């Protein structure tokens, strides 16, 4: 027997249609974001609970919904964008079929609160199955619309159970919000979980590149190239940001907007990625953001229930034009490629020239098997040329003779070091042990066996280890060096006596007068704060003198500083800020925290400054025994680093030490060229 054809109940029809449009929480949110943008909103705030299944709320500051439209706003095919089918050929808005709110109301509980500019108050209505449950109720509210979606798929148990866990659904929501936030620069987007802080927050005045940095990170943002293309024959424009040949990831990120609508196009992605195949390593992919403007008459926007796919004329020709534009951009950027690589520690050490020579001469291995290639040669002789050889040198750049060194010791400013005292304080022993445990073993080997190459500037220096070239942040490395010296020589410092006693009250006033002090009127008079600094340091004077060789007399004058490193004087121009930081930032109430914070502050004071300081106490050759700052960095700072520093683990991740090149990989690059 054949079945009898029946007309489906309207409720069933609506739920079937809703299941096509609202596939998951992120698709419901996409529809609501598009409605907010159509309403000319400049601020869109989204709150999510349980991945959008329990609660999904969006609030905007758009034009709002009129009170008289609230009765039918959730009915199917109610829209202000279309009147006849032909209007589809010129559609330029996001929503047009009137299915979004209707579909959502058939699979969730919906509450709309809205206020127009000319309305005296807001109105609130709850909906179920496209129908309002009560007349609009007056309430307080801001201009714009708030849509609250609760218990999504409460009446579709199979769909609800098929959803992934809440965290994965939230990730898909964040992906939708992030993409619309990037494309709609000039509008503010925020996304957060209920009861928590913002996970995404873009500013109204932010550019597209700033939004990409905010959402996808700095690594992507700094490697972007601007792309612009216009073809009058094909009647389309394209603009966007694409990653250059320096950037690659395992999965392609493709943000595609056609006539401002977020869509997907696997064919376009494959076409563009085929261009990148010649520039990126195998199985690596780029970051792409493209916005295409095509004549609305040439685009069919009504080919998918969720509108995430479109069809347009001359697809193949447009793809080819995009390929040519991307290839031209990448070809132009290839001439200035840069290599930024974090510290990588090889599991098998590189073979040095001496080791290869020794093995060859032993006779155990044949000369043919142990042939020395150019990329295996390592500079190990300290007499080899350094960076300074390519610049004009002055006599002060050269090491002083032993006679000059003897005369420098007779200067009288440095007191002789007394017999070493063995420190048994538990707090100091614990701090030393922490330094040992935090030492990065791979970097430690690099530091101990490095060969200094030269100073890039006062902040950065180059050094070599085997066939690797490293860039060191001298400021950060020296700060850690002096901290470890403070712990190592605790209670055994020599004294660096100031030529004139320095009144602490004057130093404190100088520090408080600077813009960096952070002083405000609410902190009280500067004179009172300066007096407090003097009284505090005078009360700690015996301890400071005994442990740190910081001598303070009864009149509140600073007489000495600890001598941490020969041939190096700290930048005394920073002495006022040191005095203020010791008084305010050192934790005096606990022994271990006190010693740790004091050593950190003193190390920051002694560290090589990031920028050149024009002070007679630091950069003039007379103040440093006739040595230039570059000579001091090489022969004093990096010599001590090589001998004493235990590099902490964070040096391998925070760019304090970067491996910028290695000989074998450079040979591969040159071979490819």
XYZ file of C-alpha atoms in Angstrom, residues 165-509:
345
model
C 31.301 19.881 25.079
C 30.832 23.450 26.269
C 34.469 24.465 25.837
C 34.530 23.410 22.174
C 31.258 25.216 21.461
C 32.651 28.317 23.150
C 35.763 28.093 20.961
C 33.539 28.112 17.844
C 31.676 31.139 19.214
C 34.996 32.914 19.840
C 36.030 32.127 16.252
C 32.882 33.785 14.857
C 33.207 36.846 17.106
C 36.914 37.230 16.345
C 36.390 37.144 12.585
C 33.615 39.717 12.611
C 35.641 41.902 14.990
C 38.622 41.867 12.625
C 36.570 42.746 9.562
C 34.505 45.429 11.288
C 37.279 47.713 12.498
C 35.760 50.892 13.871
C 33.274 48.849 15.891
C 33.809 47.445 19.375
C 33.273 43.736 20.066
C 33.503 41.950 23.402
C 33.016 38.301 24.334
C 33.042 36.771 27.776
C 31.809 33.799 29.735
C 29.073 34.527 32.241
C 30.589 35.844 35.477
C 34.119 36.120 34.053
C 36.268 38.738 32.306
C 36.470 39.440 28.582
C 38.179 36.854 26.383
C 37.875 39.091 23.329
C 37.730 42.869 23.460
C 38.405 45.137 20.504
C 38.381 48.916 20.603
C 36.321 51.226 18.415
C 39.358 53.069 17.054
C 41.468 49.950 16.437
C 42.691 49.077 12.946
C 42.269 45.698 11.288
C 45.934 44.858 11.952
C 45.572 45.806 15.635
C 42.507 43.568 15.918
C 44.444 40.691 14.341
C 47.212 41.248 16.897
C 44.624 41.300 19.685
C 42.918 38.060 18.609
C 45.588 35.977 16.850
C 48.739 37.308 18.535
C 51.847 39.315 17.763
C 53.560 36.526 15.797
C 50.943 36.835 13.059
C 50.511 40.612 13.136
C 54.179 41.439 12.588
C 54.423 39.243 9.476
C 51.475 40.648 7.484
C 51.530 42.164 4.020
C 48.832 44.488 2.692
C 47.072 43.262 -0.433
C 44.963 45.462 -2.722
C 43.539 44.514 -6.098
C 40.959 45.974 -8.467
C 39.804 44.615 -11.801
C 37.334 46.752 -13.732
C 36.747 44.070 -16.325
C 35.704 41.452 -13.769
C 34.087 44.193 -11.651
C 35.555 43.292 -8.293
C 37.875 44.741 -5.666
C 39.924 42.868 -3.111
C 41.870 44.034 -0.104
C 43.278 42.270 2.904
C 46.291 41.169 4.914
C 48.269 38.035 4.133
C 51.226 36.509 5.948
C 54.656 36.697 4.352
C 57.157 33.894 3.821
C 58.452 34.192 7.411
C 55.192 32.941 8.935
C 53.745 29.464 8.655
C 51.519 27.187 10.759
C 50.232 23.641 10.471
C 46.649 24.735 9.708
C 45.581 27.532 7.371
C 43.626 30.418 8.889
C 41.436 31.923 6.168
C 39.120 34.838 6.930
C 37.026 35.518 3.819
C 34.388 38.223 3.485
C 32.451 38.759 0.260
C 30.420 41.960 0.239
C 31.066 42.152 4.010
C 29.512 38.716 4.574
C 31.575 36.030 6.352
C 31.661 33.055 3.985
C 33.701 29.957 3.230
C 35.346 28.994 -0.053
C 37.545 25.920 -0.088
C 38.312 26.484 -3.791
C 39.645 29.997 -3.158
C 41.691 28.808 -0.175
C 43.270 26.008 -2.209
C 44.019 28.392 -5.076
C 45.865 30.837 -2.818
C 47.644 28.116 -0.828
C 49.012 26.695 -4.081
C 50.958 29.958 -4.438
C 52.380 29.645 -0.912
C 53.605 26.118 -1.643
C 56.645 27.610 -3.400
C 57.560 29.746 -0.370
C 56.656 27.753 2.765
C 58.007 24.447 4.098
C 56.091 21.323 3.194
C 52.742 20.874 5.007
C 52.869 24.413 6.404
C 50.171 27.009 5.764
C 49.642 30.802 5.830
C 47.311 33.302 7.539
C 44.890 35.006 5.131
C 42.348 37.792 5.576
C 40.555 38.863 2.399
C 37.615 41.144 1.752
C 36.078 41.061 -1.722
C 33.637 43.598 -3.118
C 31.720 42.122 -6.051
C 28.737 43.607 -7.856
C 25.631 42.386 -5.976
C 24.091 41.405 -9.340
C 26.938 38.908 -9.824
C 26.528 37.213 -6.427
C 23.944 34.625 -5.363
C 23.681 34.886 -1.587
C 20.784 32.450 -1.222
C 22.531 29.108 -1.781
C 22.888 27.905 1.809
C 20.512 27.959 4.819
C 23.158 29.592 7.066
C 24.436 31.861 4.242
C 28.042 30.748 4.829
C 28.438 29.947 1.133
C 27.826 32.133 -1.908
C 28.145 31.743 -5.655
C 29.396 34.444 -7.995
C 30.196 34.868 -11.664
C 33.703 34.429 -13.104
C 34.988 32.512 -10.064
C 37.918 30.926 -11.901
C 39.072 34.245 -13.369
C 38.867 36.004 -9.993
C 40.816 33.175 -8.338
C 43.546 33.537 -10.961
C 43.787 37.308 -10.390
C 44.093 36.733 -6.648
C 46.836 34.160 -7.196
C 48.823 36.607 -9.308
C 48.456 39.388 -6.715
C 49.523 37.124 -3.828
C 52.503 35.795 -5.794
C 53.659 39.341 -6.587
C 53.476 40.300 -2.907
C 55.395 37.242 -1.713
C 58.014 37.622 -4.432
C 58.665 41.206 -3.372
C 58.923 40.328 0.318
C 61.324 37.426 -0.239
C 64.297 39.744 -0.755
C 64.095 40.971 2.848
C 63.194 37.832 4.711
C 64.148 37.782 8.378
C 64.662 34.821 10.648
C 63.417 35.024 14.255
C 64.085 31.767 16.057
C 63.834 31.027 19.745
C 66.724 29.290 21.451
C 67.000 25.727 20.149
C 69.375 23.352 21.813
C 70.659 20.509 19.601
C 70.563 17.028 21.073
C 73.777 16.117 19.250
C 76.577 18.681 19.674
C 78.099 20.162 16.535
C 81.548 18.904 15.573
C 84.253 21.546 15.954
C 87.191 21.980 13.611
C 89.627 20.677 16.240
C 87.578 17.512 16.887
C 87.344 16.691 13.193
C 91.063 17.265 12.720
C 91.946 15.086 15.692
C 89.765 12.188 14.553
C 91.189 12.392 11.056
C 94.786 12.357 12.298
C 94.203 9.380 14.597
C 93.963 7.067 11.647
C 90.899 5.280 13.043
C 88.622 6.910 10.464
C 89.441 7.432 6.834
C 89.961 10.929 5.494
C 87.219 10.359 3.004
C 84.656 9.510 5.695
C 85.597 12.540 7.800
C 85.793 15.172 5.101
C 85.463 18.647 6.587
C 82.758 20.691 4.898
C 82.567 24.475 5.049
C 79.408 24.510 7.147
C 81.174 22.425 9.839
C 83.971 24.950 10.404
C 83.639 26.774 13.711
C 85.523 29.890 14.809
C 87.227 28.984 18.099
C 90.209 31.324 18.141
C 89.586 34.453 20.230
C 92.044 36.318 17.980
C 89.727 35.968 14.984
C 88.083 39.157 13.703
C 85.055 40.500 15.575
C 82.439 43.105 14.751
C 84.671 45.890 16.044
C 87.132 45.190 13.236
C 84.639 46.678 10.772
C 84.320 49.972 12.676
C 86.768 52.752 13.472
C 88.429 51.942 16.801
C 89.883 54.328 19.324
C 92.811 53.605 21.651
C 90.391 53.295 24.560
C 88.784 50.272 22.901
C 91.942 48.220 23.407
C 92.733 46.318 26.615
C 94.972 48.164 29.047
C 98.351 46.813 29.985
C 99.056 45.274 33.381
C 100.808 48.500 34.381
C 97.639 50.509 33.740
C 95.662 47.953 35.726
C 98.007 48.354 38.687
C 97.602 52.118 38.563
C 93.835 51.759 38.486
C 93.961 49.716 41.671
C 95.768 52.614 43.380
C 92.872 54.975 42.671
C 91.666 54.832 46.244
C 87.963 54.573 45.369
C 87.840 50.801 45.831
C 88.432 49.273 49.247
C 90.251 45.966 49.516
C 88.084 42.894 49.965
C 88.342 41.404 53.492
C 88.744 37.697 54.157
C 85.723 35.808 52.848
C 83.005 35.004 55.400
C 81.071 31.749 55.034
C 77.330 32.524 55.011
C 75.016 30.016 56.673
C 71.755 31.975 56.600
C 68.942 29.617 55.570
C 67.230 32.271 53.446
C 70.364 32.947 51.363
C 71.060 29.243 50.944
C 67.476 28.733 49.730
C 67.758 31.602 47.236
C 71.036 30.195 45.888
C 69.396 26.772 45.592
C 66.486 28.291 43.643
C 68.950 29.783 41.164
C 70.594 26.382 40.686
C 67.275 24.579 40.181
C 66.001 27.190 37.713
C 69.136 26.946 35.575
C 68.470 25.936 31.950
C 70.985 23.180 31.237
C 71.106 23.725 27.483
C 71.583 27.490 27.742
C 74.137 26.950 30.484
C 76.275 24.976 28.047
C 75.878 27.738 25.439
C 76.907 30.453 27.931
C 79.919 28.569 29.303
C 81.344 27.794 25.845
C 80.360 30.911 23.923
C 82.689 33.125 21.902
C 81.926 36.836 21.990
C 81.361 38.303 18.499
C 80.618 41.967 19.149
C 78.163 44.619 20.345
C 75.216 45.468 18.133
C 74.515 48.441 20.402
C 74.490 49.063 24.137
C 71.456 46.792 24.629
C 72.271 43.847 22.333
C 75.381 41.788 21.648
C 76.208 38.814 19.429
C 77.994 35.655 20.559
C 78.678 32.287 18.995
C 78.390 28.718 20.214
C 79.557 26.014 17.840
C 77.850 26.776 14.488
C 75.074 28.858 16.070
C 74.899 32.648 16.299
C 72.978 34.129 19.243
C 71.643 37.606 20.005
C 71.845 38.453 23.711
C 69.844 41.165 25.479
C 72.738 42.597 27.495
C 70.422 44.595 29.756
C 68.338 41.575 30.827
C 71.272 39.163 31.040
C 73.387 41.572 33.108
C 70.450 42.171 35.441
C 70.288 38.441 36.167
C 74.107 38.282 36.426
C 74.260 40.974 39.116
C 71.390 39.365 41.037
C 73.294 36.082 41.173
C 76.492 37.913 42.165
C 74.555 39.584 44.987
C 73.563 36.156 46.288
C 76.942 34.522 45.674
C 79.019 37.241 47.386
C 76.464 38.010 50.100
C 78.305 39.428 53.114
C 81.624 39.504 51.243
C 81.408 42.566 49.027
C 84.143 45.084 48.520
C 83.085 48.710 48.864
C 82.857 51.276 46.093
C 83.274 54.557 47.976
C 81.599 57.641 46.548
C 83.925 60.601 46.016
C 81.458 62.809 47.953
C 78.872 61.664 50.510
C 75.416 61.654 48.894
C 72.589 62.986 51.145
C 69.753 60.456 50.954
C 67.125 63.159 51.433
C 68.367 64.959 48.304
C 68.453 61.712 46.328
C 64.885 60.923 47.399
C 63.662 64.404 46.410
